[in-house]
XYZ file of C-alpha atoms in Angstrom:
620
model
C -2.536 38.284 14.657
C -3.654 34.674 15.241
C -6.573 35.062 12.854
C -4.128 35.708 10.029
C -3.579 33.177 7.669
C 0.291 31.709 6.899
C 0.083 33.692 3.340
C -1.012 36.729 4.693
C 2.042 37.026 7.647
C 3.939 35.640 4.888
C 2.936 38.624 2.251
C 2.777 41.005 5.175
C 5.994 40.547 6.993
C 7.523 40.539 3.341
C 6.101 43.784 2.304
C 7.937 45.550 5.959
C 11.151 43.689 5.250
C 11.096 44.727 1.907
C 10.786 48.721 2.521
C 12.839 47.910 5.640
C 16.066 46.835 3.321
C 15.239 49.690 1.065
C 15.360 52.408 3.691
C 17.927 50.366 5.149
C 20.225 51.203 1.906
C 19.103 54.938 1.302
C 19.184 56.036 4.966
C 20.881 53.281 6.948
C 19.125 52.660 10.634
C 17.209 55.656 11.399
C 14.338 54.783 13.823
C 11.589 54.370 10.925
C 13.744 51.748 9.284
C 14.159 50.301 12.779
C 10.266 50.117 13.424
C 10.100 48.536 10.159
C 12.207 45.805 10.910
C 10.782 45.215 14.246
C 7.393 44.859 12.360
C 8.594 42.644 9.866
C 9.781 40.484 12.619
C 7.346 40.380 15.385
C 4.523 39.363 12.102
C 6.637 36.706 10.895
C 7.987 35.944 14.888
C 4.979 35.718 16.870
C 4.567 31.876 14.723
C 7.470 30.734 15.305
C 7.467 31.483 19.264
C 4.275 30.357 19.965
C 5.273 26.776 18.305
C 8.433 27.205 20.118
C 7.106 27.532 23.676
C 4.365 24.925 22.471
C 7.159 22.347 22.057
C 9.123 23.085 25.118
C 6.083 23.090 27.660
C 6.493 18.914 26.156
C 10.222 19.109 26.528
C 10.969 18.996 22.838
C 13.619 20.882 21.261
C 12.848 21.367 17.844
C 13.718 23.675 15.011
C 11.613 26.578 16.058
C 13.307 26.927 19.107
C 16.494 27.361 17.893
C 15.324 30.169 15.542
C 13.272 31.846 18.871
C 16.599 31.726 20.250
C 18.283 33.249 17.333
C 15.985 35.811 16.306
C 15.896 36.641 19.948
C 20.017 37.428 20.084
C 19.793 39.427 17.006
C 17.334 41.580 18.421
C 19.504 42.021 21.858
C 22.338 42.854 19.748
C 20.991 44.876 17.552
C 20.981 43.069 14.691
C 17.258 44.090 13.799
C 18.053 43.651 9.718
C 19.395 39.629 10.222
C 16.086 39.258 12.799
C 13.558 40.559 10.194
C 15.279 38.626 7.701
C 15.637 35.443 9.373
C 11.969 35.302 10.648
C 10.518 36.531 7.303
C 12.683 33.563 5.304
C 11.158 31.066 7.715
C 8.386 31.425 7.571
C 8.166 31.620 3.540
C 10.223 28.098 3.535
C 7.389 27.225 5.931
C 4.729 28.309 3.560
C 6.499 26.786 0.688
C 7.012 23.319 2.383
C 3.291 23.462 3.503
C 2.199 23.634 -0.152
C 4.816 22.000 -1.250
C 4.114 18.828 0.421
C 0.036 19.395 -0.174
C 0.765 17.986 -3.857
C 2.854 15.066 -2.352
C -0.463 14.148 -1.057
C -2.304 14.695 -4.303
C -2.920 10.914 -5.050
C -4.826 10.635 -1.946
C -6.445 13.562 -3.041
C -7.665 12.996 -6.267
C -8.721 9.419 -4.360
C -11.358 11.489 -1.805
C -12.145 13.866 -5.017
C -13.630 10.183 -6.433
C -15.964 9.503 -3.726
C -19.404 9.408 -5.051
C -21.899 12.082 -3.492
C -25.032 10.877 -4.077
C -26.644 7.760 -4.569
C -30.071 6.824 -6.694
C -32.117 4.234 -4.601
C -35.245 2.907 -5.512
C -37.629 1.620 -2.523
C -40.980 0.895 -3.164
C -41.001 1.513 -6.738
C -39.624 4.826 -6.090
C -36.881 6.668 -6.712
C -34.972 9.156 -4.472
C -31.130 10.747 -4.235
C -29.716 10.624 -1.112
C -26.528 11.344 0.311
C -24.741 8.002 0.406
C -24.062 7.263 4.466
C -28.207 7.353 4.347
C -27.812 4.275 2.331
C -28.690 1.112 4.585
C -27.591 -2.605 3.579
C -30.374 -4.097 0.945
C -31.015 -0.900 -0.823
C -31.478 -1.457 -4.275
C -28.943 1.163 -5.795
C -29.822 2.752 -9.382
C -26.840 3.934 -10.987
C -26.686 5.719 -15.020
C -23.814 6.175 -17.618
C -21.718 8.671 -15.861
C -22.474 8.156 -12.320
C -20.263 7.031 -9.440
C -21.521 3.890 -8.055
C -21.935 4.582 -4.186
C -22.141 0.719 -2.288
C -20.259 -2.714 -3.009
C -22.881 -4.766 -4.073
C -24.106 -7.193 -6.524
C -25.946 -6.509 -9.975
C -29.446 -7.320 -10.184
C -30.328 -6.105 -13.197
C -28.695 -4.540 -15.921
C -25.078 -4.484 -17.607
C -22.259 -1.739 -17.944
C -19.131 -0.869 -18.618
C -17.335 0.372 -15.248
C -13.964 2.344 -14.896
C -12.655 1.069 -11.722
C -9.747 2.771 -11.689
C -10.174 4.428 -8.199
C -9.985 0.161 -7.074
C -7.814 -1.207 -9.176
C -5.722 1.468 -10.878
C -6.648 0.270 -14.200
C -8.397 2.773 -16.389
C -9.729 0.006 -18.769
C -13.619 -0.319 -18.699
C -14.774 -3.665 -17.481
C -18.031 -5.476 -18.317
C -20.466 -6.310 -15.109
C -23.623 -8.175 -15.373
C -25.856 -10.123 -13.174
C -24.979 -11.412 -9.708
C -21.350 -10.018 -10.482
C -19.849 -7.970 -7.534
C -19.027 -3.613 -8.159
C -17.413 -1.880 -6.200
C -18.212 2.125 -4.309
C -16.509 5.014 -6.413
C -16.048 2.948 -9.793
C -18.417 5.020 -12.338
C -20.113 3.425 -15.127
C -18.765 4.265 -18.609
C -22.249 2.966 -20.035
C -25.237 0.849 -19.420
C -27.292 1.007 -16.871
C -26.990 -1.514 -13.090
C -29.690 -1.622 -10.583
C -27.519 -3.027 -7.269
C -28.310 -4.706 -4.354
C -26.171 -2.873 -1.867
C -24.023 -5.593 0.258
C -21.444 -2.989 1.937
C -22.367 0.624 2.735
C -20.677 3.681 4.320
C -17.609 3.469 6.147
C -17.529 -0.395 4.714
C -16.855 -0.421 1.516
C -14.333 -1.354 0.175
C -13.298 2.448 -1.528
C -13.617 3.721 1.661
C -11.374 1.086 3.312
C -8.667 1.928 1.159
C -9.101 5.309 1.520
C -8.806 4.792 5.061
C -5.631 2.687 5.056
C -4.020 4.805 2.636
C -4.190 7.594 4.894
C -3.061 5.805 7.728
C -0.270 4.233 5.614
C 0.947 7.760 5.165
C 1.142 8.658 8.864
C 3.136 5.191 9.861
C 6.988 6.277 10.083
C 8.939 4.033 8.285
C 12.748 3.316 10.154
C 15.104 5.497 9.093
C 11.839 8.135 10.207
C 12.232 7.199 12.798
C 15.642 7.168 13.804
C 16.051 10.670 11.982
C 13.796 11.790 14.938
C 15.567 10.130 17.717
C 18.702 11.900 15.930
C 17.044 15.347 15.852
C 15.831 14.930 19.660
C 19.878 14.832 20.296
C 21.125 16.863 17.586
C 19.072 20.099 18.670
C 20.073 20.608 21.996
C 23.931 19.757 21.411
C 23.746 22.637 18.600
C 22.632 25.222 21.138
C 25.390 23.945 23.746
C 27.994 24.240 20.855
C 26.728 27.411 20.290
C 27.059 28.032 23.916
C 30.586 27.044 24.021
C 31.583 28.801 20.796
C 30.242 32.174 22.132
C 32.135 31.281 25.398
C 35.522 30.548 23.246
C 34.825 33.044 20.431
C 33.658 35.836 22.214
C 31.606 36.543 18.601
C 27.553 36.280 19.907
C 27.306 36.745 15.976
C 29.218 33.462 15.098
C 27.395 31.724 17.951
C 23.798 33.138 16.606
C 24.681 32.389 13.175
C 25.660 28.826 13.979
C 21.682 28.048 15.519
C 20.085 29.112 12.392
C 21.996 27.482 9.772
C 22.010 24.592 12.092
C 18.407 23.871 11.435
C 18.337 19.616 10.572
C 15.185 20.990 9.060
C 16.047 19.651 5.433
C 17.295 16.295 7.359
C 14.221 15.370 9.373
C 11.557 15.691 6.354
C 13.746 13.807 3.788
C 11.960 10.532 4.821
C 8.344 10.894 5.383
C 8.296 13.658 2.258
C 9.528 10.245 0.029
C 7.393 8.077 1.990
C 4.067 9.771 1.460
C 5.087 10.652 -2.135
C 5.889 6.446 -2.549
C 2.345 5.728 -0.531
C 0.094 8.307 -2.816
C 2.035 6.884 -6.316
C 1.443 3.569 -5.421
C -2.807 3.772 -4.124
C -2.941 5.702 -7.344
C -1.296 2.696 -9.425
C -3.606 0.496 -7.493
C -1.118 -0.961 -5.079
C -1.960 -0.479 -1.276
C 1.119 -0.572 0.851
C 1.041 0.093 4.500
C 2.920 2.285 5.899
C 6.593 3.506 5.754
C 8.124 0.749 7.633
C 6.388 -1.626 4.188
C 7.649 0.639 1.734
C 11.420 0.569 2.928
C 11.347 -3.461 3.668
C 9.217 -4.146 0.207
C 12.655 -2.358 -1.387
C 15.168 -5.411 0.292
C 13.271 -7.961 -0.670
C 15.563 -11.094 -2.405
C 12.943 -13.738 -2.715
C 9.553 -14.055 -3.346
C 6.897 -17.124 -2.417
C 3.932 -17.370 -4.754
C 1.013 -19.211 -3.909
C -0.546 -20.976 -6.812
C -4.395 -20.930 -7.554
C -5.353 -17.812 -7.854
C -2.268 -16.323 -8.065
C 0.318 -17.925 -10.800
C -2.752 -19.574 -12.071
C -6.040 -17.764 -13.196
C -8.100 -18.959 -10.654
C -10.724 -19.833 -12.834
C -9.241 -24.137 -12.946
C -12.439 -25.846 -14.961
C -13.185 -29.418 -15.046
C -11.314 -31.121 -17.777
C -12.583 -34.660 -17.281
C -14.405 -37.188 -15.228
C -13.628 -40.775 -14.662
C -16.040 -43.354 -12.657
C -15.616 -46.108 -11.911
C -18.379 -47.456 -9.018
C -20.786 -45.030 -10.611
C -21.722 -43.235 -13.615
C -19.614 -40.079 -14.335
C -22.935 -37.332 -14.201
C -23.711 -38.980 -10.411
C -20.136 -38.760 -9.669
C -20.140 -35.103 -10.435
C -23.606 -34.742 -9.006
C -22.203 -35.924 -5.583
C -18.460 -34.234 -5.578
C -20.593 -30.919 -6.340
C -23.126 -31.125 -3.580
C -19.676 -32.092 -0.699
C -18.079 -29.049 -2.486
C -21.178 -26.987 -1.780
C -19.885 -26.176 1.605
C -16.577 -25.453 0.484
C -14.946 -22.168 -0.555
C -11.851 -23.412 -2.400
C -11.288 -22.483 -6.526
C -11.413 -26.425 -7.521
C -14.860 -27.208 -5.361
C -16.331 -24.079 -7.472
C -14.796 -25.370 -10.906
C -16.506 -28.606 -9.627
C -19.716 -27.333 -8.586
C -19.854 -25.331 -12.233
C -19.270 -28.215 -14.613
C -21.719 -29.973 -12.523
C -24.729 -27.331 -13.209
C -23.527 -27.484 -16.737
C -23.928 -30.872 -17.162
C -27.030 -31.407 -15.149
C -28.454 -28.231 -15.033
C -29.613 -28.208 -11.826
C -28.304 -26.295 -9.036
C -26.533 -28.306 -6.055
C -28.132 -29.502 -2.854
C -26.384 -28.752 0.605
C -24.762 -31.553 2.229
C -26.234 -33.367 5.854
C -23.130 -32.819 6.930
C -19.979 -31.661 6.104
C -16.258 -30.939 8.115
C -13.432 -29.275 5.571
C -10.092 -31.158 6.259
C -7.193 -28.635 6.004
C -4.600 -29.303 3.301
C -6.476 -32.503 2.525
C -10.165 -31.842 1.256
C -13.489 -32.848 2.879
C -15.481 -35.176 4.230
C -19.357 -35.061 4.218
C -22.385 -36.823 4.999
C -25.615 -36.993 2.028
C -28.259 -39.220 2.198
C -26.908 -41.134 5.057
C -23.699 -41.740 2.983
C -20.570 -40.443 4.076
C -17.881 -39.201 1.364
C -14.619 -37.863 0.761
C -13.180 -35.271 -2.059
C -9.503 -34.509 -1.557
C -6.401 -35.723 -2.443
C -3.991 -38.361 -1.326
C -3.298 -37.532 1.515
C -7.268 -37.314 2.614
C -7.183 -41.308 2.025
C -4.351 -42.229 3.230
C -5.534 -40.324 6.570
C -8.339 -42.343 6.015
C -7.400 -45.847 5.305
C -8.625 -45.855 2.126
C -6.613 -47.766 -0.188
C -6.190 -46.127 -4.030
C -3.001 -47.597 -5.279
C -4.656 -49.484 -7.565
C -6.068 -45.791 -9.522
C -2.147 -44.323 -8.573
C -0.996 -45.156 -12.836
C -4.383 -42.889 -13.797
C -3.692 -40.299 -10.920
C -0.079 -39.893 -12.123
C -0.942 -39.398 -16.071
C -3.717 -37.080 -15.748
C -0.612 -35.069 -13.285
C 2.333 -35.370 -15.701
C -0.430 -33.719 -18.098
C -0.644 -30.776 -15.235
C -4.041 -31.705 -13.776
C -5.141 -31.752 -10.754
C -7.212 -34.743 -9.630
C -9.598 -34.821 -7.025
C -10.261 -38.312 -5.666
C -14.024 -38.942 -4.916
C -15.100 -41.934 -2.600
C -16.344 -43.622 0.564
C -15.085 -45.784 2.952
C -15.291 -48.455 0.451
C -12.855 -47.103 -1.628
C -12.183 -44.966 -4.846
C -15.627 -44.638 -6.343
C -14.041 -41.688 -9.127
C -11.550 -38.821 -9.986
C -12.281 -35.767 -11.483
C -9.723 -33.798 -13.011
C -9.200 -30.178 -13.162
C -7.119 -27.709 -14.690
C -5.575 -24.038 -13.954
C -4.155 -22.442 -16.704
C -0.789 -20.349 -15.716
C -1.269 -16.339 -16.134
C 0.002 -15.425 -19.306
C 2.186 -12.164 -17.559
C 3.356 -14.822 -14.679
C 6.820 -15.666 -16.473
C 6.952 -11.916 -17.896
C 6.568 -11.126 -14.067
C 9.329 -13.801 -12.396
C 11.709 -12.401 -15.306
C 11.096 -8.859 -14.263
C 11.895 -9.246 -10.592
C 14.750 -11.051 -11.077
C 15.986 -8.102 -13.289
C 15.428 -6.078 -10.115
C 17.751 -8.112 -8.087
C 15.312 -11.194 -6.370
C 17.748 -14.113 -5.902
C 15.099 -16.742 -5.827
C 11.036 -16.655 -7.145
C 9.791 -20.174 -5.872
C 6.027 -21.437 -5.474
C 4.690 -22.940 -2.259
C 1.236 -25.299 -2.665
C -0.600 -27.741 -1.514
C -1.181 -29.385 -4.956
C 0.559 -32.397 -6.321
C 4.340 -32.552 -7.406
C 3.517 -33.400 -10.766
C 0.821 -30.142 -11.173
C 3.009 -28.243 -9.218
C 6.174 -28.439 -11.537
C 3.552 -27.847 -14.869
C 3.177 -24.388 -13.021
C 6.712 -23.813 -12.042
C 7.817 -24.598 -15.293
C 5.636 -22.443 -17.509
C 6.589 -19.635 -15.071
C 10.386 -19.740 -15.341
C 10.301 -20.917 -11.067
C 13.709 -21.188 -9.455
C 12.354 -23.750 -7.226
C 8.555 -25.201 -6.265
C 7.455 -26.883 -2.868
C 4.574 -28.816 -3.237
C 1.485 -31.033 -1.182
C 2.348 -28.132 1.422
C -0.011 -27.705 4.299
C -0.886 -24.282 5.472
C 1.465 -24.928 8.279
C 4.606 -26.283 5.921
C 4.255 -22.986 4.377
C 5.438 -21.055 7.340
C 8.081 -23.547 7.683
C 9.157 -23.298 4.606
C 9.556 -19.485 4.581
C 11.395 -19.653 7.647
C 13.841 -21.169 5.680
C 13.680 -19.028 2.789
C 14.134 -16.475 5.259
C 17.404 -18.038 6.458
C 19.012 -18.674 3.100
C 18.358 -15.481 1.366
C 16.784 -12.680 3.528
C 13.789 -10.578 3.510
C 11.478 -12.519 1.706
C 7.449 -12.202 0.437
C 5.094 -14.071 0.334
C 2.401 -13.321 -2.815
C -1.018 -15.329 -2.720
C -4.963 -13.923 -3.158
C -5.630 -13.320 0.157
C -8.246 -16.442 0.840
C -6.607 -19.194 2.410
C -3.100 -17.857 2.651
C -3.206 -15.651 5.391
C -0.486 -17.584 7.549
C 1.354 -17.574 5.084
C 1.059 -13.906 4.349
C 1.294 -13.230 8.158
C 4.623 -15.110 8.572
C 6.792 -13.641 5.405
C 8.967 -10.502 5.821
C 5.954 -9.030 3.589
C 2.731 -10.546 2.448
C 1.206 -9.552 -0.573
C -2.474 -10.188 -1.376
C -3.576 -10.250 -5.031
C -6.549 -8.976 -6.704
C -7.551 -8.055 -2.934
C -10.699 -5.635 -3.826
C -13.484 -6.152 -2.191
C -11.291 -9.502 0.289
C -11.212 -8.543 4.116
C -8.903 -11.090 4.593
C -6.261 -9.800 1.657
C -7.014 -6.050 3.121
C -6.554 -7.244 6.773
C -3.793 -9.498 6.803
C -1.397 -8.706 4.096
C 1.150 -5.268 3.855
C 0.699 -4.978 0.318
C -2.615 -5.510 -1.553
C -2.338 -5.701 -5.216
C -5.878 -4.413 -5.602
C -6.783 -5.732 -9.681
C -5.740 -9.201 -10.721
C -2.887 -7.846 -12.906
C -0.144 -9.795 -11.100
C 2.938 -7.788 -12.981
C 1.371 -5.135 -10.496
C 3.938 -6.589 -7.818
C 7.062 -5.532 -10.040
C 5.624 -1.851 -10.099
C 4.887 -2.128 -6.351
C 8.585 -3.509 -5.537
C 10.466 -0.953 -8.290
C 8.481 1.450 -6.574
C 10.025 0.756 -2.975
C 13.495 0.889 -4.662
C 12.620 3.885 -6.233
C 10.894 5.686 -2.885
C 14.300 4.106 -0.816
C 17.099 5.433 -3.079
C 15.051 8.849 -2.771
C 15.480 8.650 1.073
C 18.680 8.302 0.533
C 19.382 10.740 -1.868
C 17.377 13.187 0.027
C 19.469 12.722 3.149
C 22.536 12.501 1.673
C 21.958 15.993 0.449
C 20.779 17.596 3.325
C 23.978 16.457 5.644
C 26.239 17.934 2.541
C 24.387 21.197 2.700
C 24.700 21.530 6.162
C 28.225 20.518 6.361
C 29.039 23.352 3.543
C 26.761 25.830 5.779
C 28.620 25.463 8.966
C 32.023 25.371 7.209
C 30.972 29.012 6.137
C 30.433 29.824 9.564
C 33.017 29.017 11.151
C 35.318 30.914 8.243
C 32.597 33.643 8.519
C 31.431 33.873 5.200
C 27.855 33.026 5.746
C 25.688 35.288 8.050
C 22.056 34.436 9.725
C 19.920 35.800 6.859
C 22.107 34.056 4.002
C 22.258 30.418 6.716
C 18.255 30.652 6.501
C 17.888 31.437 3.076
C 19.671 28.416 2.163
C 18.280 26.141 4.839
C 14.598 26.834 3.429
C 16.222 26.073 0.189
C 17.749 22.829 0.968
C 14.243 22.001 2.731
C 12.165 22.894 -0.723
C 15.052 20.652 -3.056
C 14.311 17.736 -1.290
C 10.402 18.109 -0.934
C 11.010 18.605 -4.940
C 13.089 15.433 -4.847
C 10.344 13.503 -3.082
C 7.458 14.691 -5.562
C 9.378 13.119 -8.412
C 8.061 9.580 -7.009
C 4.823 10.879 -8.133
C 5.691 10.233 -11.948
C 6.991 6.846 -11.305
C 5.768 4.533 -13.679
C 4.315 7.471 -16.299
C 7.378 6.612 -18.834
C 6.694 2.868 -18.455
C 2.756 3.698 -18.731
C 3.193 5.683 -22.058
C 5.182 3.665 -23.708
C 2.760 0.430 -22.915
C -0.166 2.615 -24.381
């Protein structure tokens, strides 16, 4: 019996209660319709009683029990139709829900279907396929139009067109040439990449989203789990009603009936059915969000925080011009680029770029160099100390500037950001640099105010005057700006105060208090960023920043399915035991439409799954 699979006791027990209610209406209960029945219900009962018995040796009364109970009255009683009926009707909703809820789960599905098999590497001039957890770090990967690309790494030869829509969610082939960064499970469209392989195995970044998608879908979201600590209650009360209605009634039938249609079966799965319909949708979509509990909070959100580099702005600010004054304007950039060397932020790399443009030469490491937070840097080059920041650097520093503070404030009211180069001395240049705003970023603010945000405001460390250039090309409510990494939590916790649940959106880099401190942190363009995968609940995982609309309409959408779903299953409930009590429903018809209940709102839940389609087709 315990080698047969849930179809086959399924089909079986079926078969006997069919012939069973046959017999039962040519020739009533004679003792081979009897035997029938019995068979029908110890296939379909032994199941059930073993998970029963399971779940009370841990003290937990669950649904299974109540049906044991049940199925074990009718049987006393001689009620050997309503037991094979009851048992065989459970166990099909059972089977149902099973597969059911297997296509809930097909996003994450089709995302393990993606991961590549094999992988091409070439050592020593020679080629060979091996499985891809043989693959060690420095492995120069070959991969061919139509192949899956196995590491992260970097291109060392070659270009293609890659579909990384397993990453990103976008099905749109990008271009990748040298020394730019692929990703595992992204297949190349066409061309041809030889890739040194930087993360391998369990590290990469596919597989870390595969990883946190499937935990995502196991974290139990609130109302989960209060539904649970309901159900721990709710069970044993129904069997002490039942109990006490037998004791008032008399009727064991009434008091039988009353456990089965009791069931909260419909009522316990109409949260984590939505939840891990809303998870799979969403990692399909390329948005990453963590867990129930992120999914329900994401959907009360009423203001949003954006970061700006990187996130309202392309992240790609350039150098838009250079003004010297103690030196010429190529050794100016020559000596910002080689402090900058040591630094990761955007406007250092915009600096270090225009500098190998110019010069053509790549930059030297600083002597010494100590990153200032919120400020810039200071660093030591040929016995020389120097300083790249912003006002607040020389102030800090004594150095005096005011007489460069009319240039400073023209090249800001233009929107520029300038980066003040000097010594102790004083001022020996600035360099200024622009961001352009993301063409979707006022497109974006517009569409989550149209889904009920009562603020969109930008937090940064930049200057007032570049800071309002951004919030006004956006369509901000509000901007905070010269913010340091600390007045950004501050400033949430007010946001927090005036309006709510609010998140915080930046790329992941040097945001992560930030991200840590809002109601819910979302990363953008995270692929590939342990920090944005780490430290944020939602990871936006392209750079398509209208990404966080879908990812928020898709919280509402997975909430007000919760909702529905429970809703529905305390109505259906309600309506059974009404019947009961007035004796118009018996055992086998109280099952029957529990299982039913339990499959409408599993069907409920998968119709998260085409969120966004509509909205998709009608962009194509």
């Amino acid at each position: 019996m315990s080698r047969l699979t849930k179809a086959q006791i399924v089909s079986s027990s079926g078969i006997l209660a069919a012939l069973a209610f046959v017999l039962k209406r040519l020739v009533g209960y004679e003792p081979v319709t009897i035997v029938l029945m019995l068979a029908a219900t110890v296939i379909a009962g032994v199941p059930i009683f073993k998970k029963a018995f399971g779940a009370l040796r841990y003290r937990i009364v669950g649904i299974d029990v109540l049906v044991a109970i049940a199925v074990t009255g009718a049987v006393i009683i001689g009620e050997y139709w309503e037991a094979a009926a009851v048992t065989f009707l459970f166990m099909l909703g059972d089977y149902l829900e099973s597969r059911t809820i297997e296509k809930t789960r097909s996003s994450i599905r089709t995302l393990m279907d993606l991961a590549p098999d094999t992988a091409r590497i070439r050592r020593a001039g020679v080629e060979t396929v091996l499985p891809p957890e043989e693959v060690v770090q420095g492995d120069f990967v070959v991969v061919k139009p139509g192949e899956k690309i196995a590491v992260d790494g970097t291109v060392v030869e070659g270009s293609a067109y890659i579909n990384q829509a397993a990453i990103t969610g976008e099905s749109i082939p990008v271009s990748r040439g040298m020394e730019e960064t692929v990703f595992s499970g992204t297949i190349i469209e066409s061309g041809y990449l030889v890739i040194r392989a930087d993360r391998v195995g369990g590290d990469t970044t596919f597989a870390r989203i595969l990883h946190m998608v499937e935990e995502a879908q196991d974290k139990k979201a609130k109302t989960q789990k209060s539904l649970e600590k309901f159900s721990r209650w709710y069970t044993p009360a129904i069997i002490l009603l039942s109990v006490v209605l037998f004791f008032v009634t008399k009727d064991i039938r009434l008091a039988l009936t009353l456990l089965v249609i009791s069931c909260p079966g419909a009522l316990v799965i109409s949260t984590p059915v939505s939840i891990v319909a809303g998870i799979g949708n969403g990692a399909k979509h390329g948005v990453l969000i963590k867990g129930g509990e992120i999914i329900e909070k994401l959907g009360t959100v009423r203001a949003a925080a954006f970061d700006k580099t990187g996130t309202l702005t392309e992240g790609r600010p350039g150098v838009t011009r250079v003004k010297a004054w103690r030196t010429g304007e190529d050794e100016l950039l020559r000596i910002a680029a080689i402090g900058e060397s040591y630094s990761e932020h955007p406007l250092g790399k915009a600096i270090i770029a225009e500098a190998e443009k110019r010069l053509g030469v790549a930059t030297k490491p600083p002597e010494s160099a100590q990153i200032i937070t919120g400020r810039g840097l200071a660093f030591i080059f040929e016995g020389q100390e120097y300083y790249i920041g912003n006002r607040k650097l020389f102030t800090s520093e004594g150095i005096g500037f005011s007489e460069y503070e009319e240039y400073l404030e023209s090249e800001e009211e233009k929107g520029q950001t300038a980066v003040i180069v000097g010594t102790k001395e004083g001022v020996c240049g600035i360099i200024s640099i622009a961001d352009n705003v993301r063409a979707d970023a006022a497109a974006l603010v517009s569409d989550l105010r149209s889904q009920g945000l009562r603020r969109v405001v930008m937090l940064t460390g930049d200057n007032r005057r570049a800071a309002k250039a951004v919030a006004d090309a956006a369509g901000l409510d509000d901007y905070y700006s010269e913010l340091l990494p600390e007045d950004k939590v501050k400033t949430l916790a007010e946001l927090q105060e005036k309006h709510g649940t609010v998140a915080m959106v930046g790329d992941g880099v040097n945001d992560a208090p930030a991200l840590a401190s809002a109601d819910i942190g979302v990363a953008i363009g995270g692929a590939g960023t342990d920090v944005a995968m780490e430290t944020a609940d939602v990871v936006l995982l392209s750079s398509d920043i209208r990404k966080l609309s879908y990812a928020v309409g898709l919280s509402r959408a997975t909430v007000g399915n919760i909702r529905q779903n429970i809703v529905f299953a305390l109505i259906v409930v309600a309506i059974l035991l009404m019947g009961v009590l007035v004796k118009t429903v018996n055992m086998s018809l109280g099952m029957l439409v529990h299982e039913g209940s339990v499959l409408l709102v599993i069907l409920n839940a998968m119709r998260l799954m085409g969120y966004g389609k509509a909205k998709n087709m009608n962009a194509r």
